[in-house]
Structures are given as C-alpha cells and as structure tokens.
Amino acid sequence: MSLLGRLRRLFRQLTLQGVLLLLFAFCMLTVFISAYYLYIGTKQDTEPSSEVQRPDCDDSRVTPSRLFPTRPMKPVDVSRTDPVVLVFVESMYTQLGQEIVAILESSRFKYHTEIAPGKGDMPTLTDEDRGRFILVIYENILKYVNLDAWNRELLDKYCIEYSVGIIGFFKANENSLLSAQLKGFPLFLHSNLGLKDCSINPKSPLLYITKAKEIEKGLLPGDDWTVFQSNHSTYEPVLLAKTKSAENIPHMEVDAALHTTVVQDLGLHDGIQRVLFGNNMNFWLHKLVFVDAVSFLTGKRLSLSLDRYILVDIDDIFVGKEGTRMKAGDVKALLETQKQLRVHVPDFTFNLGFSGKFYYTGTDEEDQGDNLLLANVDEFWWFPHMWSHMQPHLFHNQSVLAEQMLLNKQFALEHGIPIDMGYAVAPHHSGVYPVHIQLYEAWKQVWGMRVTSTEEYPHLKPARFRRGFKHNGIMVLPRQTCGLFTHTIFYNEYPGGPKELDKIINGGELFLTVLLNPISIFMTHLSNYGNDRLGLYTFKNLISFVQCWTNLKLQTLPPVQLAQKYFQLFPGEKDPLWQDPCEDRRHKDIWSKEKTCDRLPKLLIIGPQKSGTTALYLFLTMHPDVTSNSPNPDSFEELQFFNGPNYHKGIDWYMDFFPVPSNTSSDFLFEKSANYF
C-alpha cells in the first residue's frame, strides 16, 4: 500500500478527540518556534556589543535600539484649548513637582498647579466651549489611575474631547509590587530595578530635540527603576535600558535585551495619548525627553524652536593677580579652540571685556599674553568694562564716571580695539539693576551704548526667572553663569571635585541652560582661560554634548543683533519691573549709598476717581507725621507712576518726589493717584 493510501486510512480512523489533540499540538509547536525566532532576532538587533565603543557624534549610523515600525496615531488638535498646563502634584514641596514646574517656568510656559485629588473635586476643566488646559501632568501617575470613577470619567472625557494628552511619572518605593498590571491598562510594570546603558528608540514619534544616536553607558541613578511591558500596539518605547545584572526580571513573560523605561501611549487603546516615565527626573535624559513630550502632546504649541544662540563673554581682560592671568600659550589655545568651535557654531567668537588700566601688570609671561591678545585683536569681539574696574554705582557724578570711561576708550583707540560694538558690562553688574541713571547716561555719551547684560534682573536666583528689559534707550539682556568663577582655575580643585564640573556640563545645569533658553549669554573670567583653561574645557565639552544628544542648531550673533533677536522672541519683556532694592541684599550692595529706601511710600491710595481720594489726601497730610510726595508739574499731587509713561522714567524719578524722613520710625510717606484703580 502506498504512503498516501496509508495516510488516508489513518485519517479515516481518527476520532474527533484525536483530531482536536493533533490540532492543539500543531498550534503549540508553531507558537514555540515563532517565540524562539522572535527572541533571537530581537536580541541580535537590540543587544549592544560589549566591544562597540561610544560612537562618534559625526557618525551618521544609528546606535542599536528597537527599530519598531512606526504606528498610526490619533491626530492632535489643540486649537480648542488654552496654552496652560495642568500639573497635579502630591504636595507643593515634593522634589519632582518642583522640577516639573521649574522646566515649565524656564520655558516660559503657563501652568496651573493642583494637589492631586484622590477623592474630591477635579478643578474646572472647561470655560464655555473651550478647554482650560492643553496638557495634564501627574507627578504620580497612580493618583490618576486610582481616581474615583466620577473624576476619572470626567478627566478622560475632557482629554478625548479636547485632544489633551497626559504625562505621568511612576516612582517605585519599598511598598511597590515587583510586578503588577497598571489598573485599567494593558500595561505591566516591573519595579525596583537597577538599570544601565540607556538608549533611545529612533523610531519614536515623540522625538524632536532629542537625537537618537547615543547610548548613555553606565549605571542609571538609583535602584528604584520601573520598566514597562505590553503586547498592545498602542505602546511605543521611547527610552530603553538593560538591567544592571545579567539576570532576567522575575515575572516578566518574555526575556528581552532592553527594557522600556519611558513609554508612549499612542492613544489607540482609549483615545488618550500619554507618556509614562519609570522614574523621576534625577536622570538627565528624562528632562530632555520630558521637554519633547510636552512639545509633542501639545502639537508644538508649547515648544521652543531648535535655534539656540550663545555668546561667551570673557570678563576682566588685563585684570587679575599675577599667576592667574593668561600667558602666550593660553592665548594660542584660545584662538585654536575658537577655530574648533566654529565647526559646530558658525562664526563663533569669544567676546572680551577689558579694563585698560591693568594692561601689562602681570608677570613677564603674562605680559606676553597681553601682547598676543592685542596682536590678534581682530580675531575677537571686544567690549569695555570700567577703566579701573570700579563699580559704577560708587560714582555719583556723571561727569567723573564719563571721564573714567574716556580713559578706557583712549586705551582702546591706541591699541586698535574696536569701539563700535555697542555693548558694555559693568563690573559686578553694578548700576545696571537696580538702575544707576548716571551709568546709563555716561554709557550712551562715551560709548554710544545700546546693549548690556546682567544676572541680577529681576534677581540672581533662581536663574530660570532671569529676564531682559529696556531702559533709557538701552537693551538689557539676562546673563547666565556656567559654573566658572574667578577662583575656579584648576580642574582637580573644582568645588565638589572634578566630577561636579563634568556633571554640570554633561546633562546638568549648564546643558539645561542651553536647552531651555533660546538665547544664552555666559559670563566667564580671564582666570578661567589661564592655568588649567577650564573655560575652554567647559565650552568644548558643552558644545560636543549638545551636538551628540540634541538636534539643536547652535548659532551666535554680535551683542546688538543678539539683543534685537531676544526682544523679537520676547516682546513682552521690554517693560522693566521696578522693585524695592532693599528687599534683595545683593541689589542693596550694588545700589548707590546716596539713595535710601526710606523715600519709598508705605501706603498707596489707588482710587477710584470721584470717590473722595483728594479729600482723604488732604485729611492725611494734616497729621504732622504723615507726608505725601511733592507735586508733579503735569498731574499735580498725583504722580501716576505705575500706570503710564512715567513708569519708564525709573524708580529714581519716582523717589525724587519724596522727602528723606527726619525720623524713619515715626514719619509715614504715602502717595495718591486715583487712576491706579
């Protein structure tokens, strides 16, 4: 009997139970074969070879990662919402909540903070037919997951109707389950893990600023990481990492070479797009991806462009003690570094601030450095300090102040230093803010000044609040620190150790300054470019790091063009914010000693008009200890300072209308302007 005939006879003898058993066996065999080849193929594609070195940033190839196919997403339509972020925090003092708010503030994005309700009322989400919020952020995603049914349905319905996304963070603790399903989602969490070697999924639609070309080798901070696992097509990995040890994760159904630490929900499950983080923002890459997540989920309504302008000021040229100044070799290194940086930042030029009185006052080697700087004067941009490096607020006579500036100008003319850059910086930012009007007038008289910069407006700290303003025809730009000060001249003696400087550069405060500010003017000092040349080290590594990890387009402009660009981007900042200088110790230290805050009123009568304010004004002035301002020639007893053109004359103009109290403890100053109301 032929083989075919035997098979036919065998199949005729099979019972229904036998057929089902064979079918089950065949199905199981195909499942095991498919799983085996899927695991082998994924492992080969995602497992970075231990022999592969960190890729060159100029290399166009993509680092190993999960090359997942691009999946369809629900389109984002945020036209019906106001550009305000709703941030749910566990308390106003939690670190993660403060970091979220700090990034939003640095980016100048509007936000509203609420304590996350577990059970209770959700804030009002709509105003008539418009949504009040364009994005929702949960410091703890479990607060969202465990919302009571009413509030959860209310928030989800709002997110679906107004195309609002959600960003959430999951921070494991000692009470977290090692493996669990996120309530209501086809998503599993595996927690309290130690991870290493973080990489970026280049196929993630989330990426905008982030460049998926690098692997962050080494251990990730902490052993409390959570990774995400799902078979649902709505979830797309953004960041992936390996476990710290070679052991598999317990309870994970399928072993994988890389595990998802940040996952994007494309909205295919329930119509809401989300981005979930498996830790807080102690890891610098989380901050970078968070910025991209805000941009993506808001349809780029809350997004900065990729253009970044940087200017590096080197203060105190020719100033400094012997042993801290630049020698000829340092100047040559400065020129060479400038040439190298121009590869990544077109036309990059160091901006040198000089005080001519101290020229040729160093050692013989340092004097040769002075000579070499002037021999290459055309290679740099230049701006003046004060001739003797004195603080301008100490000069009460404008003519004397102008004479000091003229000495510096004469030095510049004698040595071929350009005098038409239109930019100057006051030593210690003295007189810029709080405003010393004599400085502004002398700057314009001698130098034709148009731009300056300061780190003191409106306050030194927090740095994310620094802003620009215009006063008396001069544009004032915010200035940033970069971790280098006059005393930081040796790498091994850097405060906190050398690793602290590297941390600031590589994903730390300095990197975030560039990331979150379209325009950055960095303050450095002459001493940072001698000795260990920390200034060169810092900016070479910073620009390299930015190029490696981001798609930012680094550029530069001379100061006047930079100021014009700044106020094109932020036109609302042109009006200054006058404050009481005595409320900030640093402001008081750089404010003229001839001025006193005792001349500021303690009471304002703001109106409204035709409500008896003039009568009240007259009654108050009858008291011997109560005094008002002297009359304004244009508006009589009303100064009308805070709500009209007089505001731009500055706080000195305002204070000049008030007498110096004879007894500060008993005398009481007030002002009445009925149209303030």
XYZ file of C-alpha atoms in Angstrom:
677
model
C 0.000 0.000 0.000
C 1.335 3.400 -0.918
C 2.209 6.024 1.706
C -0.650 8.241 0.553
C -3.131 5.405 0.960
C -1.885 4.640 4.476
C -2.334 8.300 5.469
C -5.896 8.303 4.112
C -6.715 5.173 6.095
C -5.153 6.665 9.246
C -7.184 9.905 8.990
C -10.446 7.896 8.456
C -9.763 6.038 11.709
C -9.174 9.268 13.733
C -11.905 10.283 16.171
C -12.945 13.909 16.739
C -10.971 13.911 20.011
C -7.846 12.778 18.175
C -8.201 15.493 15.524
C -8.511 18.174 18.191
C -5.467 16.801 20.019
C -3.345 16.919 16.848
C -4.535 20.450 16.089
C -3.595 21.587 19.595
C -0.139 20.016 19.319
C 0.462 21.735 15.957
C -0.579 25.127 17.349
C 1.726 24.802 20.351
C 4.647 23.820 18.111
C 4.181 26.899 15.896
C 3.937 29.191 18.945
C 7.225 27.879 20.385
C 9.017 28.170 17.045
C 7.741 31.735 16.480
C 8.677 32.823 20.012
C 12.177 31.368 19.638
C 12.964 33.185 16.391
C 11.345 36.418 17.596
C 13.516 36.363 20.727
C 16.711 35.591 18.800
C 16.032 38.278 16.173
C 15.155 40.949 18.761
C 18.156 40.129 20.886
C 20.503 40.406 17.937
C 19.007 43.776 16.906
C 18.910 45.343 20.367
C 21.862 43.960 22.315
C 24.805 46.394 22.074
C 28.058 44.554 21.639
C 30.373 44.906 24.606
C 33.193 45.587 22.159
C 31.487 48.547 20.492
C 32.935 51.866 21.612
C 30.884 55.010 22.180
C 30.022 56.202 18.661
C 31.486 59.331 17.181
C 28.898 62.104 17.118
C 29.752 62.774 13.495
C 28.892 59.167 12.619
C 25.521 59.062 10.870
C 24.709 55.499 11.863
C 22.055 54.803 14.499
C 23.013 53.116 17.750
C 21.427 49.738 18.489
C 17.862 50.096 19.645
C 14.478 48.593 18.948
C 13.714 49.530 15.384
C 9.976 49.286 15.865
C 7.767 50.084 12.877
C 6.017 53.433 13.013
C 2.423 53.011 14.132
C -0.579 55.187 13.316
C -1.521 57.761 15.944
C -4.586 59.746 16.768
C -4.002 63.271 15.387
C -3.549 66.021 17.974
C -5.918 69.002 17.711
C -5.253 71.508 20.482
C -6.903 74.507 18.833
C -9.789 74.430 21.318
C -7.655 74.668 24.449
C -5.781 77.450 26.204
C -1.972 77.035 26.291
C -1.873 76.251 30.015
C -0.522 73.066 31.619
C -2.432 71.492 34.497
C 0.098 69.991 36.930
C -1.074 67.596 39.639
C 1.482 67.329 42.448
C 1.386 65.322 45.650
C 2.345 68.426 47.612
C 3.821 71.843 46.881
C 7.169 70.745 48.343
C 7.957 67.493 46.535
C 11.178 67.485 44.536
C 9.717 66.050 41.343
C 6.824 68.507 41.377
C 9.254 71.405 41.750
C 11.420 70.093 38.898
C 8.386 69.842 36.589
C 7.372 73.403 37.425
C 10.976 74.643 37.029
C 11.170 73.334 33.452
C 7.819 74.899 32.572
C 8.893 78.220 34.085
C 12.271 78.156 32.338
C 10.482 77.560 29.030
C 8.044 80.412 29.803
C 5.048 78.044 29.596
C 1.955 78.915 31.610
C 0.827 76.332 34.160
C -1.651 75.767 36.962
C -0.759 73.596 39.944
C -3.211 71.466 41.917
C -2.788 68.963 44.725
C -3.706 65.651 43.100
C -7.192 64.623 44.254
C -7.589 61.027 45.262
C -11.197 61.548 46.131
C -12.602 65.001 45.674
C -13.397 67.607 43.115
C -11.476 67.949 39.882
C -10.656 71.584 39.001
C -12.873 73.210 36.383
C -11.617 71.938 33.025
C -13.681 73.981 30.565
C -14.744 77.567 30.098
C -17.873 77.560 27.956
C -16.811 75.695 24.795
C -13.022 75.966 25.326
C -10.712 73.723 27.298
C -8.757 75.492 30.024
C -5.729 73.194 29.768
C -3.690 71.925 26.845
C -1.836 69.213 28.787
C -2.176 67.322 32.074
C 0.876 66.238 34.088
C 0.736 63.874 37.051
C 3.719 63.802 39.389
C 2.447 60.377 40.495
C 0.568 58.509 37.756
C -1.112 56.308 40.391
C -3.058 59.377 41.522
C -4.597 59.375 38.040
C -5.067 55.621 37.831
C -6.763 55.456 41.248
C -9.068 58.430 40.778
C -12.628 57.790 41.856
C -14.870 56.745 38.989
C -16.606 60.126 38.659
C -13.437 62.236 38.408
C -11.656 59.685 36.231
C -14.528 59.643 33.759
C -14.684 63.459 33.840
C -10.957 63.867 33.107
C -10.823 61.143 30.440
C -13.852 62.575 28.670
C -12.200 66.019 28.676
C -8.933 64.623 27.304
C -10.714 62.781 24.491
C -12.984 65.664 23.501
C -10.241 68.329 23.524
C -7.304 66.136 22.374
C -5.416 66.654 25.642
C -2.534 64.334 26.497
C -1.251 63.151 29.863
C 2.318 62.866 31.171
C 2.825 60.710 34.247
C 5.678 59.517 36.449
C 5.887 56.249 38.353
C 8.431 56.246 41.183
C 8.742 52.868 42.885
C 9.244 52.578 46.644
C 9.727 49.788 49.162
C 5.988 49.062 49.125
C 5.703 48.754 45.336
C 4.901 45.349 43.896
C 7.771 43.895 41.894
C 5.400 43.143 39.020
C 1.848 44.353 38.514
C -0.596 45.445 35.829
C -1.413 49.148 35.697
C -5.059 49.316 36.678
C -7.300 49.663 33.638
C -4.467 49.457 31.069
C -2.932 46.593 29.060
C 0.419 47.583 30.552
C 2.592 45.740 33.075
C 5.077 47.377 35.459
C 8.221 45.731 36.845
C 9.669 47.822 39.649
C 12.619 48.362 41.994
C 15.211 47.556 39.355
C 18.766 48.690 38.814
C 19.416 49.641 35.178
C 22.314 50.624 32.946
C 23.168 51.658 29.380
C 20.163 53.751 28.391
C 19.386 54.135 24.680
C 16.764 55.976 22.637
C 14.293 54.410 20.219
C 14.995 56.260 16.947
C 11.523 55.374 15.621
C 9.712 57.124 18.466
C 7.401 59.829 17.046
C 7.945 61.775 20.266
C 11.493 62.874 19.451
C 12.053 66.484 18.425
C 15.020 67.984 20.258
C 16.338 64.586 21.357
C 18.731 62.903 18.954
C 18.681 59.089 18.950
C 22.340 58.498 18.164
C 23.951 57.876 21.519
C 23.915 55.288 24.300
C 24.299 56.633 27.827
C 26.667 53.963 29.094
C 26.945 53.223 32.779
C 24.588 52.803 35.690
C 21.387 54.820 35.851
C 20.920 56.644 39.187
C 19.189 54.574 41.860
C 17.822 51.057 42.172
C 14.161 52.020 42.103
C 13.506 51.978 38.357
C 10.301 50.738 36.766
C 10.136 49.243 33.282
C 7.015 48.801 31.155
C 5.858 45.728 29.236
C 2.889 45.355 26.903
C 1.787 43.474 23.804
C -0.714 46.171 22.819
C 0.071 48.153 19.669
C -0.707 51.464 21.396
C 2.558 51.423 23.375
C 5.791 52.620 21.798
C 9.114 52.595 23.724
C 10.955 55.912 23.959
C 13.872 55.096 26.276
C 15.232 51.620 26.855
C 17.876 50.214 29.194
C 19.476 46.969 30.282
C 19.210 45.504 33.759
C 22.216 46.130 35.971
C 22.861 42.389 36.310
C 22.540 39.704 33.653
C 19.621 38.079 35.480
C 16.154 38.099 33.965
C 13.415 40.207 35.522
C 11.174 37.992 37.674
C 7.581 37.561 36.468
C 8.350 39.022 33.034
C 6.745 36.749 30.461
C 9.363 37.231 27.743
C 13.033 37.960 28.365
C 14.363 40.950 26.437
C 17.731 42.558 25.944
C 16.377 46.066 26.527
C 13.547 47.175 28.759
C 11.306 50.189 28.289
C 11.856 52.926 30.895
C 9.806 55.628 29.149
C 6.778 54.549 27.112
C 4.498 56.485 24.792
C 0.805 55.595 24.616
C -0.319 56.450 21.069
C -3.971 56.646 22.124
C -5.068 53.527 20.240
C -6.457 51.897 23.397
C -8.806 54.562 24.757
C -8.282 57.668 22.614
C -5.904 59.453 25.048
C -2.222 59.911 24.287
C 0.135 59.589 27.240
C 3.829 59.473 28.057
C 4.831 57.495 31.152
C 8.199 57.689 32.908
C 9.517 54.814 35.018
C 11.326 57.134 37.443
C 11.599 60.783 38.409
C 13.797 63.388 36.679
C 17.041 62.740 38.543
C 18.240 61.165 35.299
C 19.130 63.970 32.889
C 17.737 62.179 29.806
C 14.298 62.253 31.433
C 14.429 66.057 31.439
C 15.307 66.086 27.727
C 12.545 63.618 26.804
C 10.091 65.463 29.075
C 10.630 68.649 27.038
C 9.929 66.663 23.861
C 6.851 65.066 25.430
C 5.391 68.496 26.267
C 6.063 69.633 22.708
C 4.539 66.524 21.104
C 1.413 66.254 23.240
C 0.591 69.947 22.733
C 1.012 69.820 18.968
C 4.135 72.028 19.409
C 2.087 74.892 20.817
C 4.275 74.629 23.920
C 7.591 74.207 22.188
C 10.767 76.160 21.595
C 12.390 76.210 18.191
C 15.599 74.299 17.567
C 17.625 77.518 17.232
C 19.938 78.323 20.141
C 22.112 81.428 20.256
C 25.099 81.511 22.593
C 27.584 84.261 23.427
C 30.576 83.666 25.709
C 31.801 86.805 27.493
C 35.304 86.762 28.970
C 35.329 89.461 31.642
C 38.364 91.091 33.266
C 40.774 91.056 30.317
C 44.100 92.514 31.578
C 42.725 92.313 35.146
C 43.863 89.788 37.706
C 46.581 88.898 40.154
C 49.912 87.568 38.994
C 49.695 83.843 38.455
C 46.025 83.883 37.395
C 46.305 85.659 34.038
C 46.671 84.310 30.506
C 50.088 83.598 29.062
C 51.020 83.413 25.366
C 50.281 79.676 25.271
C 46.831 80.282 26.746
C 46.051 82.886 24.093
C 47.115 80.463 21.345
C 44.853 77.805 22.883
C 42.006 80.340 22.963
C 42.441 81.038 19.259
C 42.654 77.339 18.398
C 39.554 76.485 20.436
C 37.619 79.312 18.808
C 38.540 77.834 15.432
C 37.376 74.366 16.530
C 34.080 75.645 17.908
C 33.279 77.369 14.636
C 32.874 73.919 13.082
C 29.730 73.437 15.199
C 28.759 77.084 15.833
C 29.210 79.177 12.658
C 31.241 82.362 13.263
C 31.642 81.594 16.973
C 33.713 84.373 18.548
C 34.795 84.941 22.138
C 33.675 88.338 23.473
C 36.416 90.034 25.510
C 35.725 92.673 28.180
C 38.701 94.880 29.056
C 39.885 97.345 31.691
C 42.885 99.090 30.129
C 44.439 100.357 33.382
C 45.734 96.863 34.183
C 47.427 96.202 30.844
C 50.983 94.936 31.342
C 50.737 94.475 35.117
C 51.372 90.721 35.284
C 54.485 88.590 35.150
C 56.715 88.707 32.073
C 54.946 85.619 30.661
C 51.530 87.128 31.358
C 52.550 90.427 29.751
C 53.465 88.441 26.638
C 49.942 87.035 26.777
C 48.585 90.615 26.839
C 50.682 91.426 23.783
C 49.465 88.368 21.898
C 45.836 89.253 22.632
C 46.323 92.689 21.107
C 48.272 91.242 18.199
C 45.134 89.215 17.392
C 42.671 91.957 18.256
C 40.676 91.416 15.046
C 40.058 87.751 15.899
C 37.757 88.585 18.820
C 34.801 90.759 19.746
C 35.507 93.377 22.428
C 33.505 95.323 24.996
C 34.512 97.793 27.717
C 34.446 97.474 31.478
C 35.386 100.438 33.629
C 38.950 101.808 33.232
C 39.910 100.950 36.806
C 37.370 98.122 37.145
C 35.470 100.116 39.779
C 31.767 99.683 40.397
C 29.801 102.448 38.613
C 27.248 102.885 41.393
C 30.044 104.360 43.536
C 30.272 107.324 41.138
C 27.584 109.857 41.971
C 28.770 112.433 39.438
C 28.065 111.553 35.823
C 30.990 113.656 34.568
C 33.511 111.767 36.723
C 32.028 108.480 35.545
C 32.338 109.594 31.927
C 35.997 110.578 32.488
C 36.761 107.011 33.638
C 35.116 105.638 30.519
C 37.040 108.032 28.285
C 40.329 106.685 29.673
C 39.290 103.178 28.653
C 38.160 104.430 25.257
C 41.500 106.169 24.674
C 43.298 102.915 25.543
C 41.137 101.066 23.011
C 41.913 103.594 20.269
C 45.658 103.374 20.953
C 45.669 99.569 20.684
C 43.256 99.060 17.802
C 40.421 97.645 19.919
C 37.058 98.291 18.189
C 34.849 100.789 19.994
C 31.648 100.400 17.990
C 30.265 97.078 19.281
C 27.512 98.913 21.216
C 27.863 96.567 24.217
C 29.344 97.034 27.682
C 29.215 95.253 31.026
C 29.590 96.904 34.428
C 31.942 95.250 36.951
C 29.865 93.128 39.350
C 26.809 94.242 37.327
C 26.824 97.406 39.402
C 24.366 100.092 38.353
C 22.574 98.007 35.717
C 19.789 96.824 38.008
C 18.878 98.492 40.290
C 19.362 101.251 37.738
C 22.043 103.893 38.329
C 20.912 106.512 35.846
C 24.358 108.161 35.750
C 25.780 104.907 34.348
C 23.219 104.693 31.556
C 23.774 108.307 30.552
C 27.580 108.047 30.622
C 27.483 104.794 28.622
C 25.485 106.470 25.873
C 27.601 109.639 25.972
C 31.012 107.922 25.711
C 30.404 104.583 24.018
C 27.101 105.008 22.177
C 25.950 102.037 24.200
C 22.876 100.078 23.069
C 23.139 96.754 24.940
C 24.298 95.449 28.299
C 23.608 92.293 30.315
C 23.158 91.359 33.957
C 22.430 88.338 36.106
C 20.639 90.496 38.701
C 17.300 91.139 36.975
C 14.877 90.615 38.499
C 17.003 88.565 40.935
C 20.122 86.424 40.808
C 18.266 83.284 41.876
C 16.504 81.274 40.728
C 18.308 81.655 37.413
C 15.276 80.467 35.412
C 13.495 83.741 36.255
C 16.153 85.983 34.726
C 14.716 88.207 32.039
C 15.546 91.176 29.833
C 14.207 94.734 29.777
C 14.723 98.085 28.092
C 15.528 101.319 29.867
C 16.648 104.742 28.709
C 17.307 103.509 25.183
C 19.489 100.569 26.320
C 18.534 96.890 25.933
C 19.401 94.808 28.999
C 19.783 91.048 28.415
C 19.826 88.254 31.023
C 23.280 86.846 31.695
C 23.937 83.270 32.783
C 26.618 81.677 34.926
C 28.302 78.481 33.752
C 29.831 77.042 36.900
C 33.075 79.019 36.473
C 34.064 81.900 38.721
C 37.242 83.908 39.271
C 38.584 81.355 41.772
C 37.810 78.206 39.729
C 41.068 77.869 37.816
C 42.208 74.274 38.499
C 40.316 71.166 37.390
C 41.288 68.987 40.352
C 40.403 71.757 42.806
C 36.941 72.419 41.416
C 34.422 72.779 44.304
C 32.974 69.344 44.980
C 35.623 67.685 42.801
C 36.222 67.499 39.035
C 33.228 65.218 38.509
C 30.982 68.037 39.686
C 32.075 70.239 36.765
C 31.591 67.356 34.330
C 28.138 66.751 35.785
C 27.177 70.405 35.199
C 28.289 70.130 31.559
C 27.006 66.669 30.660
C 23.255 66.895 31.179
C 23.416 69.165 34.211
C 22.695 72.822 34.878
C 24.811 74.213 32.048
C 23.270 71.851 29.487
C 19.763 72.711 30.725
C 20.523 76.418 30.373
C 21.172 75.915 26.659
C 18.239 73.524 26.307
C 15.638 75.823 27.868
C 16.848 79.271 26.746
C 16.781 80.341 23.091
C 19.480 82.920 23.883
C 22.249 82.455 26.461
C 24.991 84.940 27.337
C 27.542 83.180 29.546
C 29.764 85.024 31.989
C 33.344 83.772 32.335
C 36.566 85.405 33.535
C 40.125 85.846 32.324
C 41.384 83.471 35.041
C 39.221 80.652 33.599
C 41.380 80.651 30.441
C 44.795 80.519 32.108
C 46.141 77.746 34.312
C 44.001 74.633 33.548
C 41.960 76.559 30.928
C 38.650 75.454 32.424
C 36.780 77.897 30.182
C 37.998 76.107 27.052
C 37.363 72.699 28.606
C 33.823 73.661 29.603
C 32.603 75.042 26.298
C 34.296 72.466 24.075
C 32.631 69.699 26.058
C 29.312 71.501 26.327
C 29.002 72.071 22.591
C 30.105 68.497 21.878
C 27.494 67.168 24.314
C 24.725 69.303 22.809
C 25.677 68.130 19.309
C 25.713 64.479 20.371
C 22.394 64.365 22.170
C 20.194 67.000 20.546
C 19.077 68.386 17.212
C 19.620 71.950 18.428
C 21.129 74.368 15.909
C 23.817 76.309 17.760
C 24.434 79.820 16.469
C 25.905 83.125 17.613
C 25.404 86.820 16.927
C 27.178 90.032 17.992
C 25.563 91.606 21.072
C 23.401 94.241 19.357
C 21.928 91.754 16.866
C 21.514 89.270 19.705
C 19.522 91.812 21.727
C 17.296 92.563 18.756
C 16.670 88.840 18.325
C 15.879 88.480 22.028
C 13.173 91.134 22.054
C 11.726 89.757 18.820
C 11.256 86.463 20.667
C 10.076 88.053 23.932
C 8.473 91.417 23.149
C 6.537 91.337 26.400
C 9.726 91.737 28.421
C 10.638 95.213 27.215
C 8.933 96.931 30.167
C 11.057 96.701 33.343
C 9.782 95.531 36.712
C 10.801 98.053 39.360
C 11.251 96.612 42.851
C 12.294 97.802 46.272
C 16.119 97.467 46.148
C 16.271 96.975 49.895
C 14.359 93.686 49.710
C 17.315 91.952 47.998
C 20.681 92.099 49.781
C 22.620 91.793 46.529
C 20.632 94.645 44.994
C 21.262 96.825 48.017
C 25.017 96.157 47.756
C 25.150 97.484 44.174
C 22.844 100.440 44.770
C 24.087 103.972 45.365
C 24.708 104.774 49.026
C 23.187 108.197 48.378
C 19.824 106.546 47.856
C 17.586 105.181 50.562
C 14.506 103.010 50.557
C 13.089 105.233 53.284
C 11.964 107.540 50.461
C 9.550 104.919 49.160
C 5.922 105.327 50.321
C 4.393 102.897 52.776
C 0.823 103.483 51.577
C -0.811 103.920 48.161
C -4.269 105.407 47.658
C -5.283 103.945 44.297
C -8.759 105.409 43.744
C -11.160 105.103 42.114
C -11.704 108.561 40.721
C -14.544 110.732 42.074
C -14.653 108.749 45.315
C -13.157 111.291 47.716
C -9.479 110.430 47.282
C -8.435 114.097 47.188
C -10.277 114.774 50.436
C -8.610 111.737 52.035
C -5.260 113.009 50.760
C -5.824 116.398 52.417
C -7.012 114.902 55.700
C -3.947 112.624 55.947
C -1.492 115.442 55.281
C -2.898 117.354 58.275
C -1.139 114.871 60.555
C 2.374 116.095 61.409
C 3.980 112.679 60.892
C 2.236 111.858 57.586
C 3.769 113.227 54.383
C 2.975 112.777 50.709
C 5.010 113.436 47.596
C 5.787 116.858 46.193
C 3.545 117.888 43.267
C 4.110 116.594 39.747
C 4.132 119.555 37.293
C 1.945 117.565 34.900
C -0.550 115.906 37.266
C -0.410 117.961 40.478
C -0.491 115.820 43.644
C -0.780 112.590 41.617
C 2.466 111.048 40.344
C 0.652 108.499 38.147
C 3.808 106.391 38.065
C 2.656 102.779 37.935
C 0.109 103.009 35.126
C 1.523 105.315 32.479
C 4.571 106.635 30.644
C 6.128 107.926 33.876
C 6.900 104.308 34.789
C 9.624 104.187 32.147
C 11.449 107.074 33.820
C 12.536 104.671 36.521
C 12.295 104.314 40.263
C 14.848 107.092 40.875
C 12.485 109.564 39.186
C 9.686 108.321 41.438
C 11.706 108.530 44.664
C 12.861 112.085 43.949
C 9.313 113.309 44.664
C 9.502 112.089 48.278
C 11.495 113.726 51.093
C 14.034 111.897 53.216
C 12.203 111.226 56.500
C 13.646 113.014 59.516
C 12.582 110.108 61.706
C 12.197 106.789 59.875
C 10.403 105.151 62.788
C 7.591 107.719 63.048
C 7.411 109.511 59.692
C 4.950 107.990 57.250
C 5.074 108.547 53.464
C 2.145 107.903 51.133
C 1.079 108.530 47.538
C -2.338 109.130 45.995
C -3.113 108.500 42.313
C -6.800 107.849 41.744
C -6.333 106.401 38.260
C -4.323 103.421 39.606
C -7.669 101.705 40.201
